[in-house]
CSV table of C-alpha atoms and ligand atoms in Angstrom, one decimal:
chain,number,residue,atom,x,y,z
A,1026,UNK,CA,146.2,91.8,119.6
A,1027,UNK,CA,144.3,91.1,122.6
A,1028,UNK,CA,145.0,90.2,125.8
A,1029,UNK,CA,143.4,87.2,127.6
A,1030,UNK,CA,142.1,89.6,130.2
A,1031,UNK,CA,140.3,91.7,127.8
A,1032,UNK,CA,138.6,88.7,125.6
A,1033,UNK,CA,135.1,88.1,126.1
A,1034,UNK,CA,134.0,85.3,128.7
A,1035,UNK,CA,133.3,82.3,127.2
A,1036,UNK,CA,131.3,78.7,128.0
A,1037,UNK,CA,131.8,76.3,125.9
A,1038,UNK,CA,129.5,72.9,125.2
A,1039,UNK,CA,130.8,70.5,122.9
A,1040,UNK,CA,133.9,69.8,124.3
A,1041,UNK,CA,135.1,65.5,123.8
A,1042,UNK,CA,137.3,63.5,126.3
A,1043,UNK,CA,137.6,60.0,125.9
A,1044,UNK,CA,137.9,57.2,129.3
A,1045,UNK,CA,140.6,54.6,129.2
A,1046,UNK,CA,139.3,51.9,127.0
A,1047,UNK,CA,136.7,53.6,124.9
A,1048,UNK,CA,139.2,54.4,122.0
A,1049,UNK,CA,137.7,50.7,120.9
A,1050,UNK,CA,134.3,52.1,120.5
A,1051,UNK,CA,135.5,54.9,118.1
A,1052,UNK,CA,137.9,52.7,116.4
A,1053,UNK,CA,135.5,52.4,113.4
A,1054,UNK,CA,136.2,56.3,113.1
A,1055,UNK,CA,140.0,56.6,113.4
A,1056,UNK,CA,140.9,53.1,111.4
A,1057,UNK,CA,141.5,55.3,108.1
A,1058,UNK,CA,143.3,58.0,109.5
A,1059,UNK,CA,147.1,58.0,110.1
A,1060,UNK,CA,149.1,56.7,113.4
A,1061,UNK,CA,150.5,60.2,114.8
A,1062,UNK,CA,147.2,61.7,113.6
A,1063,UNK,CA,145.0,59.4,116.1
A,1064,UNK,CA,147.8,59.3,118.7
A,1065,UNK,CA,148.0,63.3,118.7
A,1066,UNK,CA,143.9,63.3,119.0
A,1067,UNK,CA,144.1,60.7,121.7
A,1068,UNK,CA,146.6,62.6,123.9
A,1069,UNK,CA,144.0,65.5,123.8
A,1070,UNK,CA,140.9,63.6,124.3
A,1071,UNK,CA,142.5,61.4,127.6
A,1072,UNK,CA,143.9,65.2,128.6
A,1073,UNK,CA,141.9,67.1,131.5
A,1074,UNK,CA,144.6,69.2,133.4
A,1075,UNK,CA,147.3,70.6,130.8
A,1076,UNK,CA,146.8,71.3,127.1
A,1077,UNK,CA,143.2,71.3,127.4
A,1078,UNK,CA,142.9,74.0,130.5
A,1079,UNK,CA,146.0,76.1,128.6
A,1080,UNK,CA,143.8,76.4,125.5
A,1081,UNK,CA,140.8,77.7,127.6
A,1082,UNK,CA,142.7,80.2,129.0
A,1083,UNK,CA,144.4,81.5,125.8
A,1084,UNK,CA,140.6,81.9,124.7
A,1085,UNK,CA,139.4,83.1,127.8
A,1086,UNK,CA,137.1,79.8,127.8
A,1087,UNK,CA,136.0,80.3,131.8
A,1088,UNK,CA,133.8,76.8,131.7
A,1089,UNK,CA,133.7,73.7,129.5
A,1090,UNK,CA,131.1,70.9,129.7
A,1091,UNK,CA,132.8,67.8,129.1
A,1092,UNK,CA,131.2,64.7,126.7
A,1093,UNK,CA,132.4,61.3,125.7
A,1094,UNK,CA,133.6,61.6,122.0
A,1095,UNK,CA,131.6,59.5,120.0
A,1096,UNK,CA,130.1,57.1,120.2
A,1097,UNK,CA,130.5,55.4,123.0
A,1098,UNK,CA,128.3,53.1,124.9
A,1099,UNK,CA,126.2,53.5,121.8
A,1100,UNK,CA,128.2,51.3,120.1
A,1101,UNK,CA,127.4,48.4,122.5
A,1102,UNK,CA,125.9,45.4,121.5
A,1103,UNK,CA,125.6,44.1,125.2
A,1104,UNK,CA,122.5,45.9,127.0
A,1105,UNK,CA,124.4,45.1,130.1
A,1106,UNK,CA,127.6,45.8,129.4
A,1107,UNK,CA,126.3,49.4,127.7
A,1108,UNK,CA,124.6,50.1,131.0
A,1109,UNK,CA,127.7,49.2,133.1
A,1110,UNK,CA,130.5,51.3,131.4
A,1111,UNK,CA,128.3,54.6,130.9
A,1112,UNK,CA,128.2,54.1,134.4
A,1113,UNK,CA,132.1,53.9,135.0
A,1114,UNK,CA,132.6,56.5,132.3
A,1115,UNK,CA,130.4,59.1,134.5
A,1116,UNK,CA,132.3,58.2,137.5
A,1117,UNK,CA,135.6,58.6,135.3
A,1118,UNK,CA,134.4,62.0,134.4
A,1119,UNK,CA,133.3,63.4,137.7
A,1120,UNK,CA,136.3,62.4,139.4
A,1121,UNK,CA,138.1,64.9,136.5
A,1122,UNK,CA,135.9,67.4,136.5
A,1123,UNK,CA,136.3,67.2,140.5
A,1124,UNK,CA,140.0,68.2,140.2
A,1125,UNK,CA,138.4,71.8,138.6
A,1126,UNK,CA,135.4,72.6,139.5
A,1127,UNK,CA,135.0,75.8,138.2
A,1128,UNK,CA,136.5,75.5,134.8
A,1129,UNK,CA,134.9,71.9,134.1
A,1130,UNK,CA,131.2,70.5,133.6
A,1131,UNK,CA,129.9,67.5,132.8
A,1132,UNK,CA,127.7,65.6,130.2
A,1133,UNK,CA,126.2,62.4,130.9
A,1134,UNK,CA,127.1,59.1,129.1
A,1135,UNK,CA,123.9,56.9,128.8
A,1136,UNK,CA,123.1,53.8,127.0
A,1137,UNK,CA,119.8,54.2,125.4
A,1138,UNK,CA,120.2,50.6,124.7
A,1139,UNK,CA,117.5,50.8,128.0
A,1140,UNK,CA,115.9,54.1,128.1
A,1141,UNK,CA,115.0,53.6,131.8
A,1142,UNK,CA,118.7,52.5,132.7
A,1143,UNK,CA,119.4,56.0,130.5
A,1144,UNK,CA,117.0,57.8,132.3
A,1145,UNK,CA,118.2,56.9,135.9
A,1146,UNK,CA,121.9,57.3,135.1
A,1147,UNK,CA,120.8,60.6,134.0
A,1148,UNK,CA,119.2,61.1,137.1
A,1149,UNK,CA,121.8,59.8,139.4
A,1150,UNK,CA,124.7,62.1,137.9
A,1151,UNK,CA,122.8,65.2,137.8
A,1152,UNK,CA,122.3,64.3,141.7
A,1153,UNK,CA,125.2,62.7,143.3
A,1154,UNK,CA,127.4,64.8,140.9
A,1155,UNK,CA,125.7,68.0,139.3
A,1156,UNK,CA,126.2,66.9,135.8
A,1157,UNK,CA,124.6,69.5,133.4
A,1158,UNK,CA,122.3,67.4,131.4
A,1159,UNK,CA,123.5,64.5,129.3
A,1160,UNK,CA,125.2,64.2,125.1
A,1161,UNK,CA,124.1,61.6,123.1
A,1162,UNK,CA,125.4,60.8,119.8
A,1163,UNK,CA,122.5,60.1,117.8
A,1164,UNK,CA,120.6,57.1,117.3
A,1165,UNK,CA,121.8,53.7,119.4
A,1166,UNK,CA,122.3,50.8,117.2
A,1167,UNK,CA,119.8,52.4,114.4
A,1168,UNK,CA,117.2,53.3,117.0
A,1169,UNK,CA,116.1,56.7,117.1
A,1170,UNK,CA,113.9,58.7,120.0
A,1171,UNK,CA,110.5,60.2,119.0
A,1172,UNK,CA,108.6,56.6,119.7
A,1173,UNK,CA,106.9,56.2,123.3
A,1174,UNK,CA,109.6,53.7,124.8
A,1175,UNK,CA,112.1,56.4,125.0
A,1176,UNK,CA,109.3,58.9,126.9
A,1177,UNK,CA,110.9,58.1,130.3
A,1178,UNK,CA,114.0,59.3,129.3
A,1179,UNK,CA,112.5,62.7,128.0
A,1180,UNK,CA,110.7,63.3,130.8
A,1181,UNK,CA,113.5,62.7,133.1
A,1182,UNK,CA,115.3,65.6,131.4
A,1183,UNK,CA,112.6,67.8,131.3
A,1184,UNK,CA,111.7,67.3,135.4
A,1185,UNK,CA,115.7,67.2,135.9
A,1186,UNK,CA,115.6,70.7,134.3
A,1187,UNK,CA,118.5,69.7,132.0
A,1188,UNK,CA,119.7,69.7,128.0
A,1189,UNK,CA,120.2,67.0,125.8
A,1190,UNK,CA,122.9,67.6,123.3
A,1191,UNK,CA,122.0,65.3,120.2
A,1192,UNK,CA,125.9,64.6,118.7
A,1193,UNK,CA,126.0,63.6,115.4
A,1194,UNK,CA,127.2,60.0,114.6
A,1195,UNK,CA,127.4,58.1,111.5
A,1196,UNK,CA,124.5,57.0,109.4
A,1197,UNK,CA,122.5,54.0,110.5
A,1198,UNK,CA,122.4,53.2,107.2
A,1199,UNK,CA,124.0,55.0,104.6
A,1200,UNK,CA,121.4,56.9,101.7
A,1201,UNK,CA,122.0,55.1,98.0
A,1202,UNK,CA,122.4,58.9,97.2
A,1203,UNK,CA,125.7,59.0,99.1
A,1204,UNK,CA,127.1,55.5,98.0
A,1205,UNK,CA,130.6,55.0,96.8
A,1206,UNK,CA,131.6,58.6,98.1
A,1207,UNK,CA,132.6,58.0,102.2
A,1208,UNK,CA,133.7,61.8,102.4
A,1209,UNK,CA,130.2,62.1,102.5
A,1210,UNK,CA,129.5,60.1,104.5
A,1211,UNK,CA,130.9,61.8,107.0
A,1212,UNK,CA,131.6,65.0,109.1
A,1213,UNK,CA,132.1,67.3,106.0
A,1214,UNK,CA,127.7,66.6,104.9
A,1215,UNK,CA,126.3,63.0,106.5
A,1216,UNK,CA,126.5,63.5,110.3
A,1217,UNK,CA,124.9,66.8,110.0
A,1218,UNK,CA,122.0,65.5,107.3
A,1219,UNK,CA,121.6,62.3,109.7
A,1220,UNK,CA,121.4,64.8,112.9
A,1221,UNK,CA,119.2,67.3,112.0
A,1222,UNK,CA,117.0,64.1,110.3
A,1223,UNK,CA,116.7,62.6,113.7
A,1224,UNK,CA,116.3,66.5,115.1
A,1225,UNK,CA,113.3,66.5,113.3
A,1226,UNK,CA,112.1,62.9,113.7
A,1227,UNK,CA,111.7,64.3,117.2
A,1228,UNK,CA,110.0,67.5,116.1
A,1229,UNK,CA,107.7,65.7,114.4
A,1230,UNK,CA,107.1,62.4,116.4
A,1231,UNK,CA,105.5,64.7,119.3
A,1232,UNK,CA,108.3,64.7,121.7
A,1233,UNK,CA,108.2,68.3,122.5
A,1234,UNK,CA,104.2,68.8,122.6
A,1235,UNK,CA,104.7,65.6,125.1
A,1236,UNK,CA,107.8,67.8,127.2
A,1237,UNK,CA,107.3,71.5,126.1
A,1238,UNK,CA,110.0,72.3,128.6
A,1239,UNK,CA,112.9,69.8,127.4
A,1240,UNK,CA,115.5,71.3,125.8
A,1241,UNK,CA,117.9,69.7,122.9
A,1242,UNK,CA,121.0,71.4,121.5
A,1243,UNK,CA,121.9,70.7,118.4
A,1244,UNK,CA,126.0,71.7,117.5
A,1245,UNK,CA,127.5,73.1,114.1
A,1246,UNK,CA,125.4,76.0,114.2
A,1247,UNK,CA,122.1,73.6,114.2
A,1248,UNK,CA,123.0,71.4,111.6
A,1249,UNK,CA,121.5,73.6,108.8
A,1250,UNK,CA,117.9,73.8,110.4
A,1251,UNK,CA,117.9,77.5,110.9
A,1252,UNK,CA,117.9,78.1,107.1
A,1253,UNK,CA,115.0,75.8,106.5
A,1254,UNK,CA,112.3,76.6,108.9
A,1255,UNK,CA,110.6,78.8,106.7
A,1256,UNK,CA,110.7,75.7,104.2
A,1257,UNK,CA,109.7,73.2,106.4
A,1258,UNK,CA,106.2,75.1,107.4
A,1259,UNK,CA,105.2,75.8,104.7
A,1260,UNK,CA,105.5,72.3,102.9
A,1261,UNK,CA,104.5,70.6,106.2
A,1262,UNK,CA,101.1,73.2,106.1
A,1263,UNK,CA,100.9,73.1,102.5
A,1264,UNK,CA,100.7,68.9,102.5
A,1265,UNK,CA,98.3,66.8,104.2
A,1266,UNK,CA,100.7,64.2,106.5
A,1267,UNK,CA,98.0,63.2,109.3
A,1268,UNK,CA,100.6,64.6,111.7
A,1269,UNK,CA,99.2,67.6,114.0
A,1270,UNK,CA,101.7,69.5,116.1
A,1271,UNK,CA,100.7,72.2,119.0
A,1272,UNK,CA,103.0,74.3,116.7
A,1273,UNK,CA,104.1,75.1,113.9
A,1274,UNK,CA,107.7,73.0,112.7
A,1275,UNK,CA,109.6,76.1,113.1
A,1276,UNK,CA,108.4,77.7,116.6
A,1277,UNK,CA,110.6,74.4,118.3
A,1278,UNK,CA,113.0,75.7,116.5
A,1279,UNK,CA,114.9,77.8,118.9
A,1280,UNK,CA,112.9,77.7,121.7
A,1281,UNK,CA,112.9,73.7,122.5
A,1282,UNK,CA,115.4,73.3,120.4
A,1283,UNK,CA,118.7,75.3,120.9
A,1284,UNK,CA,121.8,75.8,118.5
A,1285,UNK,CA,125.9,75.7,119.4
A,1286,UNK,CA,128.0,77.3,116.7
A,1287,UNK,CA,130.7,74.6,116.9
A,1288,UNK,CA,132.4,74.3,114.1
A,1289,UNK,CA,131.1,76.3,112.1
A,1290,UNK,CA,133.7,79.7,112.6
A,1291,UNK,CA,131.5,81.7,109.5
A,1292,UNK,CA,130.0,85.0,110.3
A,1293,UNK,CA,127.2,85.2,108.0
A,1294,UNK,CA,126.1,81.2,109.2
A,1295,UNK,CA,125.9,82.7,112.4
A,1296,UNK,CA,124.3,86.3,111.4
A,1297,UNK,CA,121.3,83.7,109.9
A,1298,UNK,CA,120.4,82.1,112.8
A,1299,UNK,CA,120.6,84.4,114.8
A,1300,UNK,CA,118.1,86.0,112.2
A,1301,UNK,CA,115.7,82.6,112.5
A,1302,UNK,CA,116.0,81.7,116.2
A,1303,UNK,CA,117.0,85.0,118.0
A,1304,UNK,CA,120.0,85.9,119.7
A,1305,UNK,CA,119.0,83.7,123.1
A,1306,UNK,CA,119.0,80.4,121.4
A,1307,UNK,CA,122.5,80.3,119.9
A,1308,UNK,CA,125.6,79.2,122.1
A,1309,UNK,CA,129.4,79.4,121.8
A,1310,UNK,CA,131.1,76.2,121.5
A,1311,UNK,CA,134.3,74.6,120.0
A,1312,UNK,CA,134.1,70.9,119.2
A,1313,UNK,CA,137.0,70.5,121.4
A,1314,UNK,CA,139.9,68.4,119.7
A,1315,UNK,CA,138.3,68.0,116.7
A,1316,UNK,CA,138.3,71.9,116.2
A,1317,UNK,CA,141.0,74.8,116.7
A,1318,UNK,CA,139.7,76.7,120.3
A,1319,UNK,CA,141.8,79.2,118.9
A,1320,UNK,CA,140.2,79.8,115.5
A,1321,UNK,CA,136.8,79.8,117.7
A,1322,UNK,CA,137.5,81.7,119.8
A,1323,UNK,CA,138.6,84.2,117.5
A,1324,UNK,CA,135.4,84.3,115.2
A,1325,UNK,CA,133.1,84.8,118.0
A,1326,UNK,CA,135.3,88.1,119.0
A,1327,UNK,CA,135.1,89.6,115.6
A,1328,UNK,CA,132.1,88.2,114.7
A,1329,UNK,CA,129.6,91.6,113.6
A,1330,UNK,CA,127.1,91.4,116.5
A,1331,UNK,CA,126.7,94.1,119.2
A,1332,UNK,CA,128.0,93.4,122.1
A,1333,UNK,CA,124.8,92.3,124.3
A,1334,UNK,CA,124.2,89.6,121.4
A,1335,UNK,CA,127.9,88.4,122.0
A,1336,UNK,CA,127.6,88.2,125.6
A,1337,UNK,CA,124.6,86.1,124.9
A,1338,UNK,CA,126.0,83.7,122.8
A,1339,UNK,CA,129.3,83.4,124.3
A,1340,UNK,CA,128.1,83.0,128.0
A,1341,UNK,CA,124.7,84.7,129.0
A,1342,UNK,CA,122.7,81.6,127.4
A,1343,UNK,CA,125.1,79.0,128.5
A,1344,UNK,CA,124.3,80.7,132.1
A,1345,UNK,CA,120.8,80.5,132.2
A,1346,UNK,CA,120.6,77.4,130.5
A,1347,UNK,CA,122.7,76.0,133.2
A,1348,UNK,CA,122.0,77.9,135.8
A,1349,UNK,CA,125.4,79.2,136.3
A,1350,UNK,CA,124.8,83.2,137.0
A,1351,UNK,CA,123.7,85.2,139.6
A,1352,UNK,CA,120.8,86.6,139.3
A,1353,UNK,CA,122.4,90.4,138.8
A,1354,UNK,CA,124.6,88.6,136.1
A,1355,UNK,CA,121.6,87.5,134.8
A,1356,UNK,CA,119.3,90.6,134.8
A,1357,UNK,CA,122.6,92.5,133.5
A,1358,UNK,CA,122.0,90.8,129.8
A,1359,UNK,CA,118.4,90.9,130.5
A,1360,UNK,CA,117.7,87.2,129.9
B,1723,MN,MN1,131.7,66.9,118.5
């Protein structure tokens, strides 16, 4: 068995609190599930300075950035009050993350309800308080992103130099394919088909040929986009759609867009995309309380990759993405 001192390094991305008061917004999610099961997730997601730190050390977890679980502000039908509480919920955050500064990041809460309101909250965190980029749980209210209005958010992130974590969230409106069968509907197949759907309404509606630098991560191991690339050129070449991209479908895939293996503890899932995107576009993460940090952690230590690939995934990307290392640490993992 291994010690903590000699596990590898790990930072970790998709990691959920929740603020006081916005158990109401996920109350849609929880309403189904039993008492001591929601109270037991609620004492972990309000949690910054026991549990939560003791697990990241059993797993040698050195840094977590920390999101809002969904969905938030999203879930707002008031513009103005949307705008308001993402607010409090940032300040809520980096007054936590404050108290640990080296083992705690931060993700930005917006309300896309305004994209410019979005865009300078984004702004202001990542410069009064250093946030690392912002997590969004998918569309707001049944909007998604690739249409002009929500450009000024994009291009924030891309001159902020910062990642956008698209979080699943529920279907805006559920497929007649999946009626009548809820477990569907959810985290076990619909988040992840409604994710990577608005993954590549981006892709396709321009977004990155208008921001070639942005960056989007995508969790549980890229909701199934790294074993469709080869699919999606060659139908998208092979069909005439009147859409022209600077690229082809798949080259955004893993450059723009980058991957987190969250949830997804399986060793040939992850030996596939590393296969389609390369080792530098696939990050450790553990979908923190929905997920065991334990069984994570323990996959991504036994997982078959050589070492260098390892360090990549469990911290080398998550460094340069965030611009965490030295530049020896850096040059070490040649990245
Ligand atoms: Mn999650």
């Amino acid at each position: 068995m291994k010690t903590m001192m000699n596990r590898t390094p790990k930072i970790a991305l998709e990691e959920h609190f929740s603020a006081p008061g916005f158990d109401a917004y996920s109350a849609k999610y929880t309403r189904a599930l039993p008492a001591d099961f929601v109270a037991r997730l609620d004492a972990r997601l309000s949690d910054f300075d026991d549990q939560r730190l003791a697990e990241m050390d059993a797993g040698n977890i050195e840094f977590a950035v920390l999101s809002q679980t969904m969905p938030g502000v999203q879930a707002e039908m008031d513009v103005a009050s949307a705008v308001r509480r993402a607010r409090e919920n940032n300040e809520f955050l980096a007054e936590r993350v404050a108290r640990h500064p080296k083992r705690f990041g931060a993700f930005a809460h917006v309300a896309l309800q305004d994209p410019h309101e979005a865009a300078r909250e984004l702004e202001r965190t990542v410069v009064e308080h250093g946030f690392k980029g912002a997590l969004i749980n998918g569309h707001t209210l049944g909007r998604y992103y690739e249409g002009g209005e929500f450009d000024v958010f994009w291009e924030r992130a891309q001159a902020l130099g910062v990642p956008i974590y698209l979080h699943p969230n529920a279907f805006s409106q559920p497929p007649a394919l999946l009626e009548g069968m809820p477990v569907l509907q959810g985290a076990a197949w619909g988040w992840g088909v409604e994710t990577a759907g608005h993954a590549l309404r981006l892709l396709f509606g321009g977004v990155f040929d208008r921001y070639p630098r942005l960056t989007l991560l995508l969790g549980h191991m890229g909701e199934a986009l790294p074993y469709q690339r080869r699919r999606i050129d060659s139908r998208f070449a092979a069909y005439p759609s009147g859409i022209k991209l600077a690229r082809k479908p798949s080259e955004y895939i893993g450059s723009n867009i980058l991957i987190t293996t969250s949830g997804v503890c399986s060793a040939p899932a992850l030996l596939g995309a590393i296969g389609e995107l390369g080792a530098q576009a696939v990050l450790f993460s553990v979908d923190y309380p929905y997920e065991s940090t334990a069984e994570a952690c323990t996959f991504i230590e036994g997982a078959p990759l050589d070492e260098r690939t390892r360090a990549l995934v469990c911290y080398g990307n998550a460094r340069r993405l965030f611009k965490l290392g030295s530049p020896q640490d850096l040059a070490l993992l040649q990245i």
